[in-house]
Coordinates of C-alpha atoms in Angstrom, one line a residue:
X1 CA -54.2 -25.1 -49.8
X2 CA -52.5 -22.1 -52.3
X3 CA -49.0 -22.8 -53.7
X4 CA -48.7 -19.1 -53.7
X5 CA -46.0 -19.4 -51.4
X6 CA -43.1 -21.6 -50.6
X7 CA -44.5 -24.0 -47.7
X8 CA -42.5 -26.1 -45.3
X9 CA -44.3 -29.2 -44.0
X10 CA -43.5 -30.6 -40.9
X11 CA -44.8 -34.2 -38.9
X12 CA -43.8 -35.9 -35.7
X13 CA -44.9 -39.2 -35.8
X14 CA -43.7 -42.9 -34.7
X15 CA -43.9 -46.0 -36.4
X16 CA -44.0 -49.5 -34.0
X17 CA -44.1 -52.4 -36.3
X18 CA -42.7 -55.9 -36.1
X19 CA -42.9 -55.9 -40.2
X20 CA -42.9 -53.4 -42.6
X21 CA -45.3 -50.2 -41.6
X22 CA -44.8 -46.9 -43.5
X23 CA -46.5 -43.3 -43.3
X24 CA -46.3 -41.5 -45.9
X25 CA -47.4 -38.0 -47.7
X26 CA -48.9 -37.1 -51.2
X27 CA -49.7 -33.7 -52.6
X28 CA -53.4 -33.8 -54.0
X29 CA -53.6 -31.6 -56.7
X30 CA -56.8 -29.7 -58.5
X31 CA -56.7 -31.7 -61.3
X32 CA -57.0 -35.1 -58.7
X33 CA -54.1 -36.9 -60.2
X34 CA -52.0 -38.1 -57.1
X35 CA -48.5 -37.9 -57.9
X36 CA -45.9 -40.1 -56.4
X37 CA -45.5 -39.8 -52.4
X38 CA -43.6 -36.1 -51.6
X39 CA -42.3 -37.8 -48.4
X40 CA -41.8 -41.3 -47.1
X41 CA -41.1 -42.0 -43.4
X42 CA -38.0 -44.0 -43.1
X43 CA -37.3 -45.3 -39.4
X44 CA -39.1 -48.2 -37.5
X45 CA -37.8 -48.1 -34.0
X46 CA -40.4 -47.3 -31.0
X47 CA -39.9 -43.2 -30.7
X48 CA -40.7 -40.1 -31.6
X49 CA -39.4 -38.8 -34.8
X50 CA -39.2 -35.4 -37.7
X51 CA -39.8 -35.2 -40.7
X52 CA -40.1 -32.6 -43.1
X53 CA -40.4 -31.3 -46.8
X54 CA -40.4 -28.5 -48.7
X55 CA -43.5 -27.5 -51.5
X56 CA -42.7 -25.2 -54.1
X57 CA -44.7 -21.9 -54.5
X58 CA -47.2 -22.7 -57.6
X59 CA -50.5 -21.4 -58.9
X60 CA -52.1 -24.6 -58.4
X61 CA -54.1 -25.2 -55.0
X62 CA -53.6 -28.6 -53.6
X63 CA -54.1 -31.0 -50.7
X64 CA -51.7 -32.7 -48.2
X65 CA -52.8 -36.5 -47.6
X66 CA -51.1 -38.6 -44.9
X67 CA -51.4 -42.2 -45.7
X68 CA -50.4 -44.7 -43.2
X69 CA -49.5 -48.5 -44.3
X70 CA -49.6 -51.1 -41.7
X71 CA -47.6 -54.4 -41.7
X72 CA -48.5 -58.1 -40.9
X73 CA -49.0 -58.5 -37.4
X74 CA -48.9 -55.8 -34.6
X75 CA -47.7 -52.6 -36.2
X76 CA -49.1 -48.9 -35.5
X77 CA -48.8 -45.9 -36.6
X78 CA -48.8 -42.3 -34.6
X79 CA -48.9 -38.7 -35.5
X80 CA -48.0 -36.2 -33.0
X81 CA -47.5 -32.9 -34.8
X82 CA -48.5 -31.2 -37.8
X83 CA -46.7 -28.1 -38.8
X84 CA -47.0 -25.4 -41.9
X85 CA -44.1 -23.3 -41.8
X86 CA -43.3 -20.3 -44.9
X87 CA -40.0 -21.0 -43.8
X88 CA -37.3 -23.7 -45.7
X89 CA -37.2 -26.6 -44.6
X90 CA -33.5 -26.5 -43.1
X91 CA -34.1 -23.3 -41.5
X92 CA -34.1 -23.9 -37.2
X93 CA -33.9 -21.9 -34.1
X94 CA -33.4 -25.5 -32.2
X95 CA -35.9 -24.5 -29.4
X96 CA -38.4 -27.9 -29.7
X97 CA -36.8 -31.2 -28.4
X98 CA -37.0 -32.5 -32.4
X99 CA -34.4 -29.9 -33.4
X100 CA -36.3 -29.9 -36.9
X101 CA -34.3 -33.3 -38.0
X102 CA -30.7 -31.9 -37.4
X103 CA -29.1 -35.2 -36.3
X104 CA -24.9 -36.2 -35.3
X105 CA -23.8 -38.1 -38.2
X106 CA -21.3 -40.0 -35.9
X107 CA -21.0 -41.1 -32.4
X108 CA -17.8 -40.0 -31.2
X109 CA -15.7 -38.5 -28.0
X110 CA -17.1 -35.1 -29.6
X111 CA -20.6 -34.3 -30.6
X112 CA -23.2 -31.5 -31.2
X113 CA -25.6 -30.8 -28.4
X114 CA -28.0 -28.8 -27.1
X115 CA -26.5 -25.6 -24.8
X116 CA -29.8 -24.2 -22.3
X117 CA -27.9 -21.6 -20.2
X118 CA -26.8 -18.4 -21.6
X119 CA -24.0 -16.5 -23.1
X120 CA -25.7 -13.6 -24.1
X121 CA -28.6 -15.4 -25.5
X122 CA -31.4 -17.2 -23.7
X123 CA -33.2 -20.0 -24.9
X124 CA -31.3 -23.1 -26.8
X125 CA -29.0 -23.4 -29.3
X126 CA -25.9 -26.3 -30.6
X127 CA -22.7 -26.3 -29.0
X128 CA -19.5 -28.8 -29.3
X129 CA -19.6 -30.5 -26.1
X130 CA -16.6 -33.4 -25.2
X131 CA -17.4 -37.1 -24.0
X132 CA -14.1 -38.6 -23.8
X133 CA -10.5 -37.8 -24.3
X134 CA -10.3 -35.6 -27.2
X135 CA -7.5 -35.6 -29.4
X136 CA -6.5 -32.4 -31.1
X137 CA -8.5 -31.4 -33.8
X138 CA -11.1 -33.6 -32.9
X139 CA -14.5 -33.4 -35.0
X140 CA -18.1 -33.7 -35.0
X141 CA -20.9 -33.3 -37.9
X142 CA -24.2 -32.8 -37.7
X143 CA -26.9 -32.7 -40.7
X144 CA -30.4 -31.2 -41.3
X145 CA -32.6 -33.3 -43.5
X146 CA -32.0 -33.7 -46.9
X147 CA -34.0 -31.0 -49.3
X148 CA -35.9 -32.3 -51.8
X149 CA -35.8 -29.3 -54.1
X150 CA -33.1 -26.8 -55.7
X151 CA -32.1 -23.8 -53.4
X152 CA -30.9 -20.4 -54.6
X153 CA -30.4 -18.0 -51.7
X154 CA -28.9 -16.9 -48.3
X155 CA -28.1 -19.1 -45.9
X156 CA -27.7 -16.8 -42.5
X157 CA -27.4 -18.6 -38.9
X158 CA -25.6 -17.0 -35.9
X159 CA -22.3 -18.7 -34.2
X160 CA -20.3 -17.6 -31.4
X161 CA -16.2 -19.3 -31.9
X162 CA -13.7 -19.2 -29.2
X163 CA -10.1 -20.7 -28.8
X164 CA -7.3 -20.6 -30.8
X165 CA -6.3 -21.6 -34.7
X166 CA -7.6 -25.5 -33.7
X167 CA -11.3 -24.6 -32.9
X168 CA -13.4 -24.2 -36.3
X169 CA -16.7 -23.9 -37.7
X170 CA -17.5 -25.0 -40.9
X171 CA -20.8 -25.4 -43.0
X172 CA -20.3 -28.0 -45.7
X173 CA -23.0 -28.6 -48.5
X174 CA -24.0 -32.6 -49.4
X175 CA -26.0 -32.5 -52.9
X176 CA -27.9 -35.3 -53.9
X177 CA -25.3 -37.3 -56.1
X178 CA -23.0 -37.7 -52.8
X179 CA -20.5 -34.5 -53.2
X180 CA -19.4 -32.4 -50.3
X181 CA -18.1 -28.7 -50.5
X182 CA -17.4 -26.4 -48.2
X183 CA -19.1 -23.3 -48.1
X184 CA -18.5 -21.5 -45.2
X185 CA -15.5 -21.2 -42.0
X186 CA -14.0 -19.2 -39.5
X187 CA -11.4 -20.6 -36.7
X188 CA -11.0 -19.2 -33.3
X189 CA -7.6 -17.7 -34.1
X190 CA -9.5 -14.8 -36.0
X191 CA -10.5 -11.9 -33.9
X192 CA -14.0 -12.6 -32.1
X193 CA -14.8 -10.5 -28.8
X194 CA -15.6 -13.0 -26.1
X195 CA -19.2 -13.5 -26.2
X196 CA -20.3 -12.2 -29.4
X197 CA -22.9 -14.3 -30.9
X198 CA -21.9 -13.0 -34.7
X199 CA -23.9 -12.8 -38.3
X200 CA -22.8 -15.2 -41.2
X201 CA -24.4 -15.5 -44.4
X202 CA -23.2 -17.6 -47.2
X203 CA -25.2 -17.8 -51.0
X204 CA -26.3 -20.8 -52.0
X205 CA -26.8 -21.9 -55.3
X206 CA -27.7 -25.7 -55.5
X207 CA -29.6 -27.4 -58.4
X208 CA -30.6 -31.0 -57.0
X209 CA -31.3 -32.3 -53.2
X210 CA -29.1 -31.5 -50.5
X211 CA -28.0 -31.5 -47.0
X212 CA -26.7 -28.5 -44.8
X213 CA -23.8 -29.9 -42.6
X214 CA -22.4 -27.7 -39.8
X215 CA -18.8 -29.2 -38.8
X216 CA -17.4 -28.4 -35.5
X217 CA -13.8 -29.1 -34.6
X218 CA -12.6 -28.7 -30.6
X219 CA -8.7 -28.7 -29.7
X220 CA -7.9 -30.7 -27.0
X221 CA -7.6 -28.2 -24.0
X222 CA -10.9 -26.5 -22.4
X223 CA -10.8 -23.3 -23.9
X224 CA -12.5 -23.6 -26.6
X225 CA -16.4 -22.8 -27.7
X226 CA -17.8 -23.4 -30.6
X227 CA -21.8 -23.0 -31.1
X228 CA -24.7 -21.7 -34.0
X229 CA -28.1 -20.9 -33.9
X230 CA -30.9 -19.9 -35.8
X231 CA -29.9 -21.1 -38.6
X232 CA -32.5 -19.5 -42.0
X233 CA -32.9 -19.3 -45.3
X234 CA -34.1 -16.8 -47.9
X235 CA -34.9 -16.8 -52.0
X236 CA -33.0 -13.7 -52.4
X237 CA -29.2 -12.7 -52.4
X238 CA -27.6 -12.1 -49.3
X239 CA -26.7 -8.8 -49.2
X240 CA -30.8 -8.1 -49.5
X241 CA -32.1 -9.9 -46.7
X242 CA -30.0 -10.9 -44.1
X243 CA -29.5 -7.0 -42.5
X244 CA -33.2 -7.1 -41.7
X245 CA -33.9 -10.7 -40.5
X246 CA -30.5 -10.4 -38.3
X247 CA -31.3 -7.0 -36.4
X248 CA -34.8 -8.3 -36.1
X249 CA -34.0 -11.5 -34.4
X250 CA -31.7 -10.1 -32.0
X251 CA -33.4 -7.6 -31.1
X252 CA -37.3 -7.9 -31.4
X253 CA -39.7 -9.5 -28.6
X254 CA -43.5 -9.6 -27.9
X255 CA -42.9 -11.3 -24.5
X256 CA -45.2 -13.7 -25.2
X257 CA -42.5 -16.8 -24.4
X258 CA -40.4 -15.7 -22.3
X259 CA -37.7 -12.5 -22.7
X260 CA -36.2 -13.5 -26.2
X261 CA -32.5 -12.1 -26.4
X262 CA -33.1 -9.5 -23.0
X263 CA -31.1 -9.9 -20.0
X264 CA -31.7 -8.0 -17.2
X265 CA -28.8 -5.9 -15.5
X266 CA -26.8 -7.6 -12.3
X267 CA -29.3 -10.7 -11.8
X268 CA -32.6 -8.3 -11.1
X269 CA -36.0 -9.4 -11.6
X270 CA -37.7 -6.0 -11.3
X271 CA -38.7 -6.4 -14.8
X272 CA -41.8 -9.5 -14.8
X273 CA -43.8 -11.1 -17.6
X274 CA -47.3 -10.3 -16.5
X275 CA -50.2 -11.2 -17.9
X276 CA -53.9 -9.8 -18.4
X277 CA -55.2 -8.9 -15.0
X278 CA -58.3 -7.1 -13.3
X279 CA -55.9 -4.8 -11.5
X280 CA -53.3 -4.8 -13.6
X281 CA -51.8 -1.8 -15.3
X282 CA -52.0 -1.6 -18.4
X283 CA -55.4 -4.0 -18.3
X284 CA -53.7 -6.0 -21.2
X285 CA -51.2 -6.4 -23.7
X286 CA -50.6 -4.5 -26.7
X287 CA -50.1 -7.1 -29.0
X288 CA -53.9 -9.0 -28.4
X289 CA -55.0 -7.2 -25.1
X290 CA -55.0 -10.9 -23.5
X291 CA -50.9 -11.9 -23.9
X292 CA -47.9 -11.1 -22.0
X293 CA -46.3 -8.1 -21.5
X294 CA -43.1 -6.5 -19.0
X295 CA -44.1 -4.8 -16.0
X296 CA -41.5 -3.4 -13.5
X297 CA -42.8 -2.0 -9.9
X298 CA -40.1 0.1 -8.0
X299 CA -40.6 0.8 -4.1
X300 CA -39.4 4.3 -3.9
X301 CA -37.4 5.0 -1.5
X302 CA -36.0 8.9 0.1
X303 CA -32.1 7.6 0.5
X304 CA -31.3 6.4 -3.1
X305 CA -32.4 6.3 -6.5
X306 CA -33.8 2.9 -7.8
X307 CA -33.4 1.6 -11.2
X308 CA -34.6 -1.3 -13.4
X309 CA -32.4 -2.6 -16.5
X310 CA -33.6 -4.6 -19.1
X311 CA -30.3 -4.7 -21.8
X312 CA -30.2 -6.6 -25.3
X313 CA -27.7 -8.8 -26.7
X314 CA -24.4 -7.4 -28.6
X315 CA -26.2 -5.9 -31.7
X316 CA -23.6 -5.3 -34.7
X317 CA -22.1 -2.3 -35.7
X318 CA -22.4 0.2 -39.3
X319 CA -26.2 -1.1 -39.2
X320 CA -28.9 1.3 -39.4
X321 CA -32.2 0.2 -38.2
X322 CA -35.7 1.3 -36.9
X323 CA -36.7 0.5 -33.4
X324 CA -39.9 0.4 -31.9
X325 CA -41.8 -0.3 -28.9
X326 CA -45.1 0.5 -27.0
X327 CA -44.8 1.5 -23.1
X328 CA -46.4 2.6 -20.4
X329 CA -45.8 4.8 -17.6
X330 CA -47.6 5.2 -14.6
X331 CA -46.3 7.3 -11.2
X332 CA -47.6 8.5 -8.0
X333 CA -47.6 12.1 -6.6
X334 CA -44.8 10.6 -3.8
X335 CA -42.6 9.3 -6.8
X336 CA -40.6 10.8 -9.4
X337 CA -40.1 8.1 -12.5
X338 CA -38.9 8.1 -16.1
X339 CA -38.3 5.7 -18.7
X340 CA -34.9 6.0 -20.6
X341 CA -33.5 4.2 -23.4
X342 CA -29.6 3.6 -24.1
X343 CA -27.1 3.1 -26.5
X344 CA -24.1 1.7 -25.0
X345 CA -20.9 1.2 -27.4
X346 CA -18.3 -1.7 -26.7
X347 CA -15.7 0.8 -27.2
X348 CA -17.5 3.2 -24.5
X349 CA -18.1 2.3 -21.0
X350 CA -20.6 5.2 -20.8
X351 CA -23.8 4.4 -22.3
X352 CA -25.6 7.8 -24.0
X353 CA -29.4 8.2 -23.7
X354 CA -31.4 8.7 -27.1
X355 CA -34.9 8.8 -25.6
X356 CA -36.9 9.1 -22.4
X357 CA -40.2 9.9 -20.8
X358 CA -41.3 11.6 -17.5
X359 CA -44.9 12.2 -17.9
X360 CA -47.6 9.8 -16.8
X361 CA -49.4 7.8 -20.1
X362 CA -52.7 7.5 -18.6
X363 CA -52.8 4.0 -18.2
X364 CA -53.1 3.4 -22.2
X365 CA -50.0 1.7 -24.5
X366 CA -47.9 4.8 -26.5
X367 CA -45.8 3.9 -29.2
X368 CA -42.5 5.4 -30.1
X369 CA -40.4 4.5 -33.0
X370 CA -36.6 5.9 -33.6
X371 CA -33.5 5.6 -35.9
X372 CA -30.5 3.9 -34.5
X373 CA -27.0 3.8 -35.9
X374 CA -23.1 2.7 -34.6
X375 CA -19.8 2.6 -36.1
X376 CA -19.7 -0.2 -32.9
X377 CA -21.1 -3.2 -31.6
X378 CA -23.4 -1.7 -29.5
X379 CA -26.6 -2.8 -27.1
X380 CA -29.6 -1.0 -26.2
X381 CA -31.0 -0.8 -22.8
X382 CA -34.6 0.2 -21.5
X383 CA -34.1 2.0 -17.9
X384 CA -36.9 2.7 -15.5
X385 CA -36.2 5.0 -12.7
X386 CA -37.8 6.1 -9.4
X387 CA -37.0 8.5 -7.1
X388 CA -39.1 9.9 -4.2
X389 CA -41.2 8.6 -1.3
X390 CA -43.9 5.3 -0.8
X391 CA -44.7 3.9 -4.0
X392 CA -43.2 4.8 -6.9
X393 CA -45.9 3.6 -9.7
X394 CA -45.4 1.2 -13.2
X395 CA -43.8 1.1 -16.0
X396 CA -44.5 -1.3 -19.0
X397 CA -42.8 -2.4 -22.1
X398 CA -44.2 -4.8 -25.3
X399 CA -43.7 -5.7 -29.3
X400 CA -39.9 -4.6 -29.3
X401 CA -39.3 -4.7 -32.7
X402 CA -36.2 -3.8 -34.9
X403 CA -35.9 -3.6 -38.4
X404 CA -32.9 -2.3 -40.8
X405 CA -33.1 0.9 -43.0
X406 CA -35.1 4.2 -41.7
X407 CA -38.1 4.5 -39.9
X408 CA -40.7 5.5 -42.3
X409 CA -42.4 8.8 -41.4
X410 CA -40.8 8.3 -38.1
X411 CA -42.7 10.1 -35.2
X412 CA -40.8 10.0 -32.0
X413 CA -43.4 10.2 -29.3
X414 CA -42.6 11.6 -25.7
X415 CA -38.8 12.4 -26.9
X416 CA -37.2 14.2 -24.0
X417 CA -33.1 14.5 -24.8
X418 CA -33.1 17.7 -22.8
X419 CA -31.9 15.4 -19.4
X420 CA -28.4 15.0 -19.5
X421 CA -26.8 10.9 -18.6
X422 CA -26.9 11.6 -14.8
X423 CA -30.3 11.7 -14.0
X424 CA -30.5 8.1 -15.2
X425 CA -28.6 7.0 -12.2
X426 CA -27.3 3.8 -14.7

């Protein structure tokens, strides 16, 4: 393999042993001089377990070699994953059941675990959840693995923090020679709009191994929510990065797992993930031809106007940033349809259209690409429309992506802004 990049190296494996068994990992390099193991497995119980370490970017090519050492007497060894990742080590979106090696610290009435339903956000992410009687100010830690090299960089994760003055959220730094600092916090007595899953990045400059610890504190009533997510890290300053990569996640899907951040308006499931079809429209996706893509199908209907929503989580405000997607829009002569796209403003009930499309795409995957900007938190929201007799026809949608800054020679395809909000029938 090239050091030309940072690498991440990630195993599940389990060790059984009534003795001593180990696995462990060396870096082979050109030159063939093994150095001294780059990871060491460290629990024996019967389960599955993470490990990880990180491999700094150099300009010689090496080898990863996993070496397992069995113990006296019945002892094995298991490998169930093997995982490259250009990502840090410590860096997690917490959607496999290993939770890349982010463990509690302590067993107590309060501990960090895994949320699956959604407040604005599908898929998983860590909450503070209570197991006893909680006392006020009651705390829990949990810790990623510890790094094995210097970090100097943005640490970025999202958190949502509700309650009063008592419920925190804290990330604390553990370096190699035992000392803790804070480095990060925010209570629930600052302003936080209900629901907001919200940005933070902190720089990190570290020069020895480390831990990232994310401390949760819960008051004793039921109020209170405290949670993160996706938590990253980058080798540049924070101000640099951490636009792009947080508009990006938010706000970017290729459909291929499920919806990502998308909701769709008042519990409809007009919008599907289909996949590659015979009689499908569009044959296939854009992204490979053979993936997933959304598909909506609207029964028209002569007495009212029929709409599908498919809206994006809170996206934050004085942020510029490029949005694209492909469609496709297919109609009948017996239905009128048109695909919008919104911009709704928390400080605006009335959502204002910034691009649409009434004309028939022929069945093939268009692209169009445009500049968004708000002085407001602010989602987007993709609206198909039919209006007219019998079937109405099909619209599709794939590769949502967002990005900050300007689109670059941006060609807006199919922009229509000459229909005023009405005829969205949002």
């Amino acid at each position: 393999m090239s050091r030309s990049a940072h690498t991440c190296v990630q195993v599940v494996y389990r060790t059984l042993s009534h003795w001593d068994s180990t696995l462990r990992v060396f870096l082979h390099p050109d030159n063939n001089l093994i150095e001294a193991p780059a990871w060491v497995s460290r629990v024996r119980d019967d389960g599955w377990h993470f490990g990880s370490f990180d491999v700094e970017a150099d300009s010689e090519s090496f080898q990863i070699i996993f070496e397992a050492s069995l113990g006296s007497g019945f002892s094995s060894i298991s490998i169930g994953q093997i995982k490259l990742s250009d990502e840090h080590c410590i860096a997690c979106t917490f959607e496999e059941e290993h939770l890349c090696g982010y463990e509690n610290e302590e067993e107590g009435d309060t501990l960090w675990v895994v949320h699956r339903t959604s407040l604005h956000r599908l898929g998983r992410f860590m909450t503070l959840a209570r197991h006893g009687n909680n006392q006020l100010g009651d705390m829990a830690y949990i810790s990623s693995l510890p790094a094995r090299l210097p970090a100097s960089g943005c640490l970025s994760f999202l958190y949502l923090l509700e309650g009063g003055p008592e419920e925190r959220l804290a990330v604390l730094v553990r370096q190699s020679q035992g000392s803790v600092q804070e480095v990060w916090h925010k209570t629930g007595a600052e302003k936080n709009d209900k629901h907001i899953w919200r940005e933070a990045a902190v720089q990190l400059e570290i020069s020895q191994a480390f831990q990232i610890i994310f401390e949760g504190t819960l008051s004793s009533t039921m109020k209170g929510f405290v949670a993160f997510d996706d938590v990253s890290f980058e080798r540049s300053s924070c101000s640099q990065n951490n636009q792009s990569d947080f508009i990006k996640s938010l706000a970017s899907c290729d459909f291929e797992d499920g919806f990502c951040h998308f909701l769709q308006g008042d519990s409809q499931d007009m919008w599907q993930r289909v996949s590659v079809a015979p009689n499908s429209i569009p044959r296939g996706d854009h992204t490979t031809g053979k993936g997933y893509f959304l598909q909506a199908h609207l029964q028209a209907d002569v007495s009212k106007r029929l709409v599908a929503h498919l809206t994006s989580p809170p996206l934050p405000a004085r942020r510029e940033y490029c949005l694209r997607f492909y469609y496709v829009l297919s109609s009948t002569w017996s239905g009128h349809t048109a695909l919008y796209l919104l911009q709704k403003e928390s400080n605006n009930e009335r959502p204002k259209m910034v691009w649409s499309w009434t004309k028939q795409s022929l069945n093939s995957w268009l692209q169009a690409e445009l500049n968004l900007h708000s002085e407001h938190t602010h989602q987007i929201i993709f609206v198909y429309k039919c209006h007219g007799l019998l079937y109405c026809g099909i619209a599709a949608l794939d590769d949502i992506t967002a990005t900050a800054g300007n689109c670059i020679d941006s060609t807006i395809k199919g922009t229509s802004l000459e229909h005023m909000y009405h005829d969205v029938g949002a």
